[in-house]
Amino acid sequence: RRIQISTPHSLGTLTNSTPPSSAKFRRGYDAQVLKPLLSFLRSTSSPFVVNPYPFFGYSIETLDFALFRPNPGLFDQHTKLLYTNMLDAQLDSVYSAMDKLGFSDVEIVIGEIGWPSEGDIDQIGVDVDTAADFNKNLIARVDSGTGTPLMPNRTFETYIFALFNENLKSGPTSERNFGIFRSDLTPIYDIGILRPTFRSSDPVYNPRSPVRGSSSKRWCVTKAGAET
């Protein structure tokens, strides 16, 4: 029981996820796959891992809802609860589906969530400032201990996707640009994890530069024309 084991799931396992109280797992997945899995997770005190992506669920009309910005919100007529951001709604949809199978006590962990800093020309709300804004607001939200309307006073273990851009990945431009850092290790934006000295200096990393203020330091560089 000291070693936890789980597996991540996309929100594609859900159906009827709006409003959150109506959510349930897809027929075929619910009884044959997810019920035995949730039973195993409960017996080993392991979490149910989900990958909620507001980025893949937003439209022009719901952009502020996805980014934790002020918005009219989503009202669930059944529970009489108001949702002010898409992540809360997604998590409560998962909770509702789990509750319908009798597993509302199993912990939920966010295995992947993020926002790209660059996309195709026709994409709205995809740029460096928006990506930084989303991740900063995300951290503040999950660290607040507020929880969600159906799961109040909870702090969700959360993993941001991704640390680095994936410059060789295929697909839309956004697929290659979820990173907080570029593939050459330079930061794209700061969400509070950079060293203070890095934040206050030129963000372009130059491995050929000596330590500032020291004339005795020596360093090595690759010979011009050398093969990899």
PDB file of C-alpha atoms in Angstrom:
ATOM      1  CA  ARG A   1       0.000   0.000   0.000  1.00  0.00           C
ATOM      2  CA  ARG A   2       2.998   2.344   0.108  1.00  0.00           C
ATOM      3  CA  ILE A   3       3.526   2.141  -3.656  1.00  0.00           C
ATOM      4  CA  GLN A   4       0.785   3.727  -5.727  1.00  0.00           C
ATOM      5  CA  ILE A   5       0.120   2.812  -9.337  1.00  0.00           C
ATOM      6  CA  SER A   6      -2.307   4.335 -11.796  1.00  0.00           C
ATOM      7  CA  THR A   7      -2.792   5.239 -15.443  1.00  0.00           C
ATOM      8  CA  PRO A   8      -3.888   8.520 -17.067  1.00  0.00           C
ATOM      9  CA  HIS A   9      -7.202   9.021 -18.851  1.00  0.00           C
ATOM     10  CA  SER A  10      -8.419  11.654 -21.274  1.00  0.00           C
ATOM     11  CA  LEU A  11     -11.827  13.218 -20.870  1.00  0.00           C
ATOM     12  CA  GLY A  12     -12.831  11.205 -23.930  1.00  0.00           C
ATOM     13  CA  THR A  13     -13.919   8.486 -21.506  1.00  0.00           C
ATOM     14  CA  LEU A  14     -16.838  10.732 -20.502  1.00  0.00           C
ATOM     15  CA  THR A  15     -20.176  11.393 -22.131  1.00  0.00           C
ATOM     16  CA  ASN A  16     -22.767  14.058 -21.336  1.00  0.00           C
ATOM     17  CA  SER A  17     -20.181  16.146 -19.483  1.00  0.00           C
ATOM     18  CA  THR A  18     -22.107  19.443 -19.591  1.00  0.00           C
ATOM     19  CA  PRO A  19     -23.355  20.291 -17.061  1.00  0.00           C
ATOM     20  CA  PRO A  20     -20.933  18.451 -14.764  1.00  0.00           C
ATOM     21  CA  SER A  21     -23.654  16.717 -12.774  1.00  0.00           C
ATOM     22  CA  SER A  22     -24.825  14.880 -15.906  1.00  0.00           C
ATOM     23  CA  ALA A  23     -21.437  13.353 -16.690  1.00  0.00           C
ATOM     24  CA  LYS A  24     -20.937   9.619 -16.843  1.00  0.00           C
ATOM     25  CA  PHE A  25     -18.422   7.234 -18.318  1.00  0.00           C
ATOM     26  CA  ARG A  26     -19.083   5.942 -21.813  1.00  0.00           C
ATOM     27  CA  ARG A  27     -21.016   2.712 -22.086  1.00  0.00           C
ATOM     28  CA  GLY A  28     -18.607  -0.171 -22.447  1.00  0.00           C
ATOM     29  CA  TYR A  29     -15.876   1.638 -20.544  1.00  0.00           C
ATOM     30  CA  ASP A  30     -17.913   2.118 -17.380  1.00  0.00           C
ATOM     31  CA  ALA A  31     -18.652  -1.402 -16.136  1.00  0.00           C
ATOM     32  CA  GLN A  32     -16.054  -3.436 -18.018  1.00  0.00           C
ATOM     33  CA  VAL A  33     -12.978  -1.220 -17.702  1.00  0.00           C
ATOM     34  CA  LEU A  34     -13.317   1.668 -15.279  1.00  0.00           C
ATOM     35  CA  LYS A  35     -15.279   0.033 -12.477  1.00  0.00           C
ATOM     36  CA  PRO A  36     -12.674  -2.750 -11.999  1.00  0.00           C
ATOM     37  CA  LEU A  37      -9.897  -0.162 -12.353  1.00  0.00           C
ATOM     38  CA  LEU A  38     -11.409   2.159  -9.747  1.00  0.00           C
ATOM     39  CA  SER A  39     -11.865  -0.801  -7.435  1.00  0.00           C
ATOM     40  CA  PHE A  40      -8.159  -1.582  -7.784  1.00  0.00           C
ATOM     41  CA  LEU A  41      -7.223   2.060  -7.168  1.00  0.00           C
ATOM     42  CA  ARG A  42      -9.335   2.146  -4.026  1.00  0.00           C
ATOM     43  CA  SER A  43      -7.799  -1.058  -2.681  1.00  0.00           C
ATOM     44  CA  THR A  44      -4.259   0.256  -3.208  1.00  0.00           C
ATOM     45  CA  SER A  45      -5.017   3.832  -2.075  1.00  0.00           C
ATOM     46  CA  SER A  46      -3.980   5.043  -5.525  1.00  0.00           C
ATOM     47  CA  PRO A  47      -5.425   8.059  -7.401  1.00  0.00           C
ATOM     48  CA  PHE A  48      -7.487   8.192 -10.571  1.00  0.00           C
ATOM     49  CA  VAL A  49      -5.370  10.223 -13.001  1.00  0.00           C
ATOM     50  CA  VAL A  50      -7.062  12.427 -15.593  1.00  0.00           C
ATOM     51  CA  ASN A  51      -5.713  14.768 -18.271  1.00  0.00           C
ATOM     52  CA  PRO A  52      -8.110  17.724 -18.429  1.00  0.00           C
ATOM     53  CA  TYR A  53      -7.246  20.221 -21.150  1.00  0.00           C
ATOM     54  CA  PRO A  54      -9.330  23.412 -21.217  1.00  0.00           C
ATOM     55  CA  PHE A  55      -7.295  24.261 -24.333  1.00  0.00           C
ATOM     56  CA  PHE A  56      -8.996  21.478 -26.274  1.00  0.00           C
ATOM     57  CA  GLY A  57     -12.461  22.436 -25.028  1.00  0.00           C
ATOM     58  CA  TYR A  58     -12.621  26.212 -25.451  1.00  0.00           C
ATOM     59  CA  SER A  59     -14.192  28.372 -28.141  1.00  0.00           C
ATOM     60  CA  ILE A  60     -14.042  32.107 -28.783  1.00  0.00           C
ATOM     61  CA  GLU A  61     -17.050  32.502 -26.490  1.00  0.00           C
ATOM     62  CA  THR A  62     -15.551  30.426 -23.647  1.00  0.00           C
ATOM     63  CA  LEU A  63     -11.932  31.614 -23.801  1.00  0.00           C
ATOM     64  CA  ASP A  64     -12.141  33.585 -20.547  1.00  0.00           C
ATOM     65  CA  PHE A  65     -13.889  30.611 -18.901  1.00  0.00           C
ATOM     66  CA  ALA A  66     -10.950  28.400 -19.905  1.00  0.00           C
ATOM     67  CA  LEU A  67      -8.302  30.906 -18.767  1.00  0.00           C
ATOM     68  CA  PHE A  68      -9.683  31.515 -15.229  1.00  0.00           C
ATOM     69  CA  ARG A  69     -10.557  35.085 -16.218  1.00  0.00           C
ATOM     70  CA  PRO A  70     -13.753  36.918 -15.205  1.00  0.00           C
ATOM     71  CA  ASN A  71     -16.724  35.474 -17.124  1.00  0.00           C
ATOM     72  CA  PRO A  72     -20.471  34.793 -16.739  1.00  0.00           C
ATOM     73  CA  GLY A  73     -19.761  31.204 -15.702  1.00  0.00           C
ATOM     74  CA  LEU A  74     -21.662  27.957 -16.202  1.00  0.00           C
ATOM     75  CA  PHE A  75     -24.692  27.230 -14.024  1.00  0.00           C
ATOM     76  CA  ASP A  76     -25.590  23.612 -13.298  1.00  0.00           C
ATOM     77  CA  GLN A  77     -29.382  23.516 -12.996  1.00  0.00           C
ATOM     78  CA  HIS A  78     -29.372  20.148 -11.228  1.00  0.00           C
ATOM     79  CA  THR A  79     -26.945  21.010  -8.418  1.00  0.00           C
ATOM     80  CA  LYS A  80     -27.599  24.784  -8.469  1.00  0.00           C
ATOM     81  CA  LEU A  81     -23.836  25.339  -8.550  1.00  0.00           C
ATOM     82  CA  LEU A  82     -22.035  28.023 -10.548  1.00  0.00           C
ATOM     83  CA  TYR A  83     -18.768  27.203 -12.325  1.00  0.00           C
ATOM     84  CA  THR A  84     -16.388  30.098 -12.917  1.00  0.00           C
ATOM     85  CA  ASN A  85     -13.711  28.186 -14.843  1.00  0.00           C
ATOM     86  CA  MET A  86     -13.530  25.216 -17.191  1.00  0.00           C
ATOM     87  CA  LEU A  87     -11.091  23.172 -15.099  1.00  0.00           C
ATOM     88  CA  ASP A  88     -13.511  23.027 -12.162  1.00  0.00           C
ATOM     89  CA  ALA A  89     -16.249  21.893 -14.518  1.00  0.00           C
ATOM     90  CA  GLN A  90     -14.032  19.211 -16.056  1.00  0.00           C
ATOM     91  CA  LEU A  91     -12.926  17.866 -12.677  1.00  0.00           C
ATOM     92  CA  ASP A  92     -16.487  17.786 -11.362  1.00  0.00           C
ATOM     93  CA  SER A  93     -17.575  15.950 -14.506  1.00  0.00           C
ATOM     94  CA  VAL A  94     -15.020  13.261 -13.685  1.00  0.00           C
ATOM     95  CA  TYR A  95     -16.182  13.231 -10.065  1.00  0.00           C
ATOM     96  CA  SER A  96     -19.821  12.838 -11.130  1.00  0.00           C
ATOM     97  CA  ALA A  97     -18.958   9.915 -13.392  1.00  0.00           C
ATOM     98  CA  MET A  98     -16.978   8.246 -10.600  1.00  0.00           C
ATOM     99  CA  ASP A  99     -19.781   8.890  -8.129  1.00  0.00           C
ATOM    100  CA  LYS A 100     -22.294   7.153 -10.399  1.00  0.00           C
ATOM    101  CA  LEU A 101     -20.124   4.014 -10.177  1.00  0.00           C
ATOM    102  CA  GLY A 102     -19.770   4.359  -6.388  1.00  0.00           C
ATOM    103  CA  PHE A 103     -16.175   5.610  -6.267  1.00  0.00           C
ATOM    104  CA  SER A 104     -16.454   9.239  -5.180  1.00  0.00           C
ATOM    105  CA  ASP A 105     -13.884   8.557  -2.439  1.00  0.00           C
ATOM    106  CA  VAL A 106     -11.024   7.822  -4.873  1.00  0.00           C
ATOM    107  CA  GLU A 107      -8.596  10.737  -5.133  1.00  0.00           C
ATOM    108  CA  ILE A 108      -8.258  12.582  -8.450  1.00  0.00           C
ATOM    109  CA  VAL A 109      -4.836  13.664  -9.748  1.00  0.00           C
ATOM    110  CA  ILE A 110      -4.290  15.942 -12.753  1.00  0.00           C
ATOM    111  CA  GLY A 111      -1.705  14.093 -14.831  1.00  0.00           C
ATOM    112  CA  GLU A 112      -1.461  16.599 -17.693  1.00  0.00           C
ATOM    113  CA  ILE A 113      -2.692  20.133 -18.261  1.00  0.00           C
ATOM    114  CA  GLY A 114      -1.237  23.053 -20.180  1.00  0.00           C
ATOM    115  CA  TRP A 115      -1.578  25.765 -22.807  1.00  0.00           C
ATOM    116  CA  PRO A 116       0.599  26.308 -25.916  1.00  0.00           C
ATOM    117  CA  SER A 117       2.548  29.518 -26.476  1.00  0.00           C
ATOM    118  CA  GLU A 118       2.314  29.333 -30.267  1.00  0.00           C
ATOM    119  CA  GLY A 119      -0.281  27.990 -32.676  1.00  0.00           C
ATOM    120  CA  ASP A 120      -1.533  28.183 -36.217  1.00  0.00           C
ATOM    121  CA  ILE A 121      -2.513  31.561 -37.621  1.00  0.00           C
ATOM    122  CA  ASP A 122      -6.258  30.931 -37.267  1.00  0.00           C
ATOM    123  CA  GLN A 123      -6.120  30.012 -33.570  1.00  0.00           C
ATOM    124  CA  ILE A 124      -7.500  32.502 -31.055  1.00  0.00           C
ATOM    125  CA  GLY A 125      -5.901  32.898 -27.625  1.00  0.00           C
ATOM    126  CA  VAL A 126      -2.648  31.099 -28.439  1.00  0.00           C
ATOM    127  CA  ASP A 127       0.408  33.194 -27.639  1.00  0.00           C
ATOM    128  CA  VAL A 128       3.120  33.547 -25.013  1.00  0.00           C
ATOM    129  CA  ASP A 129       1.194  35.906 -22.733  1.00  0.00           C
ATOM    130  CA  THR A 130      -1.916  33.709 -22.755  1.00  0.00           C
ATOM    131  CA  ALA A 131       0.072  30.541 -22.023  1.00  0.00           C
ATOM    132  CA  ALA A 132       1.840  32.228 -19.109  1.00  0.00           C
ATOM    133  CA  ASP A 133      -1.467  33.618 -17.845  1.00  0.00           C
ATOM    134  CA  PHE A 134      -3.133  30.192 -17.959  1.00  0.00           C
ATOM    135  CA  ASN A 135      -0.369  28.396 -16.087  1.00  0.00           C
ATOM    136  CA  LYS A 136      -0.024  31.121 -13.458  1.00  0.00           C
ATOM    137  CA  ASN A 137      -3.763  31.094 -12.850  1.00  0.00           C
ATOM    138  CA  LEU A 138      -3.742  27.286 -12.818  1.00  0.00           C
ATOM    139  CA  ILE A 139      -1.074  27.158 -10.112  1.00  0.00           C
ATOM    140  CA  ALA A 140      -2.916  29.723  -8.013  1.00  0.00           C
ATOM    141  CA  ARG A 141      -6.151  27.773  -8.394  1.00  0.00           C
ATOM    142  CA  VAL A 142      -4.907  24.304  -7.490  1.00  0.00           C
ATOM    143  CA  ASP A 143      -2.758  25.653  -4.638  1.00  0.00           C
ATOM    144  CA  SER A 144      -5.592  27.669  -3.123  1.00  0.00           C
ATOM    145  CA  GLY A 145      -7.240  24.693  -1.437  1.00  0.00           C
ATOM    146  CA  THR A 146     -10.606  25.984  -2.640  1.00  0.00           C
ATOM    147  CA  GLY A 147     -11.305  22.807  -4.569  1.00  0.00           C
ATOM    148  CA  THR A 148     -14.306  22.633  -6.902  1.00  0.00           C
ATOM    149  CA  PRO A 149     -18.051  23.106  -6.334  1.00  0.00           C
ATOM    150  CA  LEU A 150     -18.550  19.326  -5.894  1.00  0.00           C
ATOM    151  CA  MET A 151     -15.175  18.766  -4.198  1.00  0.00           C
ATOM    152  CA  PRO A 152     -14.672  21.764  -1.892  1.00  0.00           C
ATOM    153  CA  ASN A 153     -11.532  22.339   0.159  1.00  0.00           C
ATOM    154  CA  ARG A 154      -9.327  20.059  -1.939  1.00  0.00           C
ATOM    155  CA  THR A 155      -5.839  20.581  -3.304  1.00  0.00           C
ATOM    156  CA  PHE A 156      -5.202  18.637  -6.499  1.00  0.00           C
ATOM    157  CA  GLU A 157      -1.796  17.200  -7.283  1.00  0.00           C
ATOM    158  CA  THR A 158      -1.131  18.674 -10.734  1.00  0.00           C
ATOM    159  CA  TYR A 159       1.441  18.149 -13.481  1.00  0.00           C
ATOM    160  CA  ILE A 160       1.887  20.888 -16.072  1.00  0.00           C
ATOM    161  CA  PHE A 161       2.432  19.846 -19.663  1.00  0.00           C
ATOM    162  CA  ALA A 162       5.146  20.491 -20.576  1.00  0.00           C
ATOM    163  CA  LEU A 163       8.591  21.457 -19.385  1.00  0.00           C
ATOM    164  CA  PHE A 164      10.026  21.651 -22.920  1.00  0.00           C
ATOM    165  CA  ASN A 165       8.682  22.315 -26.396  1.00  0.00           C
ATOM    166  CA  GLU A 166       8.743  19.290 -28.705  1.00  0.00           C
ATOM    167  CA  ASN A 167      10.189  20.807 -31.859  1.00  0.00           C
ATOM    168  CA  LEU A 168      10.184  17.520 -33.814  1.00  0.00           C
ATOM    169  CA  LYS A 169       6.586  16.548 -32.981  1.00  0.00           C
ATOM    170  CA  SER A 170       4.152  16.248 -35.875  1.00  0.00           C
ATOM    171  CA  GLY A 171       0.659  17.728 -36.089  1.00  0.00           C
ATOM    172  CA  PRO A 172      -0.575  21.304 -35.551  1.00  0.00           C
ATOM    173  CA  THR A 173       1.880  24.014 -34.512  1.00  0.00           C
ATOM    174  CA  SER A 174       0.418  24.086 -31.004  1.00  0.00           C
ATOM    175  CA  GLU A 175       1.432  20.446 -30.434  1.00  0.00           C
ATOM    176  CA  ARG A 176       5.097  21.495 -30.563  1.00  0.00           C
ATOM    177  CA  ASN A 177       4.717  24.504 -28.283  1.00  0.00           C
ATOM    178  CA  PHE A 178       3.285  23.467 -24.903  1.00  0.00           C
ATOM    179  CA  GLY A 179       6.658  23.892 -23.175  1.00  0.00           C
ATOM    180  CA  ILE A 180       7.678  26.432 -20.581  1.00  0.00           C
ATOM    181  CA  PHE A 181      11.157  26.162 -22.094  1.00  0.00           C
ATOM    182  CA  ARG A 182      12.243  25.924 -25.719  1.00  0.00           C
ATOM    183  CA  SER A 183      13.915  22.776 -26.952  1.00  0.00           C
ATOM    184  CA  ASP A 184      17.295  24.596 -26.700  1.00  0.00           C
ATOM    185  CA  LEU A 185      16.677  24.988 -22.918  1.00  0.00           C
ATOM    186  CA  THR A 186      15.962  28.754 -22.983  1.00  0.00           C
ATOM    187  CA  PRO A 187      12.831  29.898 -21.106  1.00  0.00           C
ATOM    188  CA  ILE A 188       9.792  31.092 -23.035  1.00  0.00           C
ATOM    189  CA  TYR A 189       8.078  32.612 -19.990  1.00  0.00           C
ATOM    190  CA  ASP A 190       8.309  32.445 -16.220  1.00  0.00           C
ATOM    191  CA  ILE A 191       5.574  31.066 -13.961  1.00  0.00           C
ATOM    192  CA  GLY A 192       7.688  31.391 -10.827  1.00  0.00           C
ATOM    193  CA  ILE A 193      10.140  28.517 -11.288  1.00  0.00           C
ATOM    194  CA  LEU A 194      13.170  30.327 -12.754  1.00  0.00           C
ATOM    195  CA  ARG A 195      16.159  31.223 -10.614  1.00  0.00           C
ATOM    196  CA  PRO A 196      16.146  34.923  -9.653  1.00  0.00           C
ATOM    197  CA  THR A 197      19.461  35.488 -11.442  1.00  0.00           C
ATOM    198  CA  PHE A 198      18.022  34.017 -14.635  1.00  0.00           C
ATOM    199  CA  ARG A 199      14.853  36.087 -14.420  1.00  0.00           C
ATOM    200  CA  SER A 200      16.803  39.309 -14.085  1.00  0.00           C
ATOM    201  CA  SER A 201      19.226  38.615 -16.927  1.00  0.00           C
ATOM    202  CA  ASP A 202      18.979  38.249 -20.682  1.00  0.00           C
ATOM    203  CA  PRO A 203      16.669  35.247 -21.259  1.00  0.00           C
ATOM    204  CA  VAL A 204      18.788  34.045 -24.173  1.00  0.00           C
ATOM    205  CA  TYR A 205      21.150  31.397 -22.855  1.00  0.00           C
ATOM    206  CA  ASN A 206      24.695  31.568 -24.271  1.00  0.00           C
ATOM    207  CA  PRO A 207      26.943  28.646 -23.251  1.00  0.00           C
ATOM    208  CA  ARG A 208      30.006  30.456 -24.679  1.00  0.00           C
ATOM    209  CA  SER A 209      29.800  33.331 -22.204  1.00  0.00           C
ATOM    210  CA  PRO A 210      32.180  33.307 -19.210  1.00  0.00           C
ATOM    211  CA  VAL A 211      30.999  33.984 -15.687  1.00  0.00           C
ATOM    212  CA  ARG A 212      30.333  37.718 -15.391  1.00  0.00           C
ATOM    213  CA  GLY A 213      32.848  39.685 -13.333  1.00  0.00           C
ATOM    214  CA  SER A 214      35.561  37.023 -13.366  1.00  0.00           C
ATOM    215  CA  SER A 215      38.673  37.271 -15.533  1.00  0.00           C
ATOM    216  CA  SER A 216      40.234  34.023 -14.248  1.00  0.00           C
ATOM    217  CA  LYS A 217      37.495  31.661 -15.449  1.00  0.00           C
ATOM    218  CA  ARG A 218      38.209  29.427 -18.422  1.00  0.00           C
ATOM    219  CA  TRP A 219      35.771  27.363 -20.392  1.00  0.00           C
ATOM    220  CA  CYS A 220      35.638  25.002 -23.343  1.00  0.00           C
ATOM    221  CA  VAL A 221      33.724  25.312 -26.600  1.00  0.00           C
ATOM    222  CA  THR A 222      33.278  22.914 -29.500  1.00  0.00           C
ATOM    223  CA  LYS A 223      35.795  23.268 -32.289  1.00  0.00           C
ATOM    224  CA  ALA A 224      34.292  24.968 -35.336  1.00  0.00           C
ATOM    225  CA  GLY A 225      33.260  22.405 -37.920  1.00  0.00           C
ATOM    226  CA  ALA A 226      33.295  19.472 -35.493  1.00  0.00           C
ATOM    227  CA  GLU A 227      30.796  16.692 -36.162  1.00  0.00           C
ATOM    228  CA  THR A 228      28.163  15.839 -33.592  1.00  0.00           C
TER     229      THR A 228
END
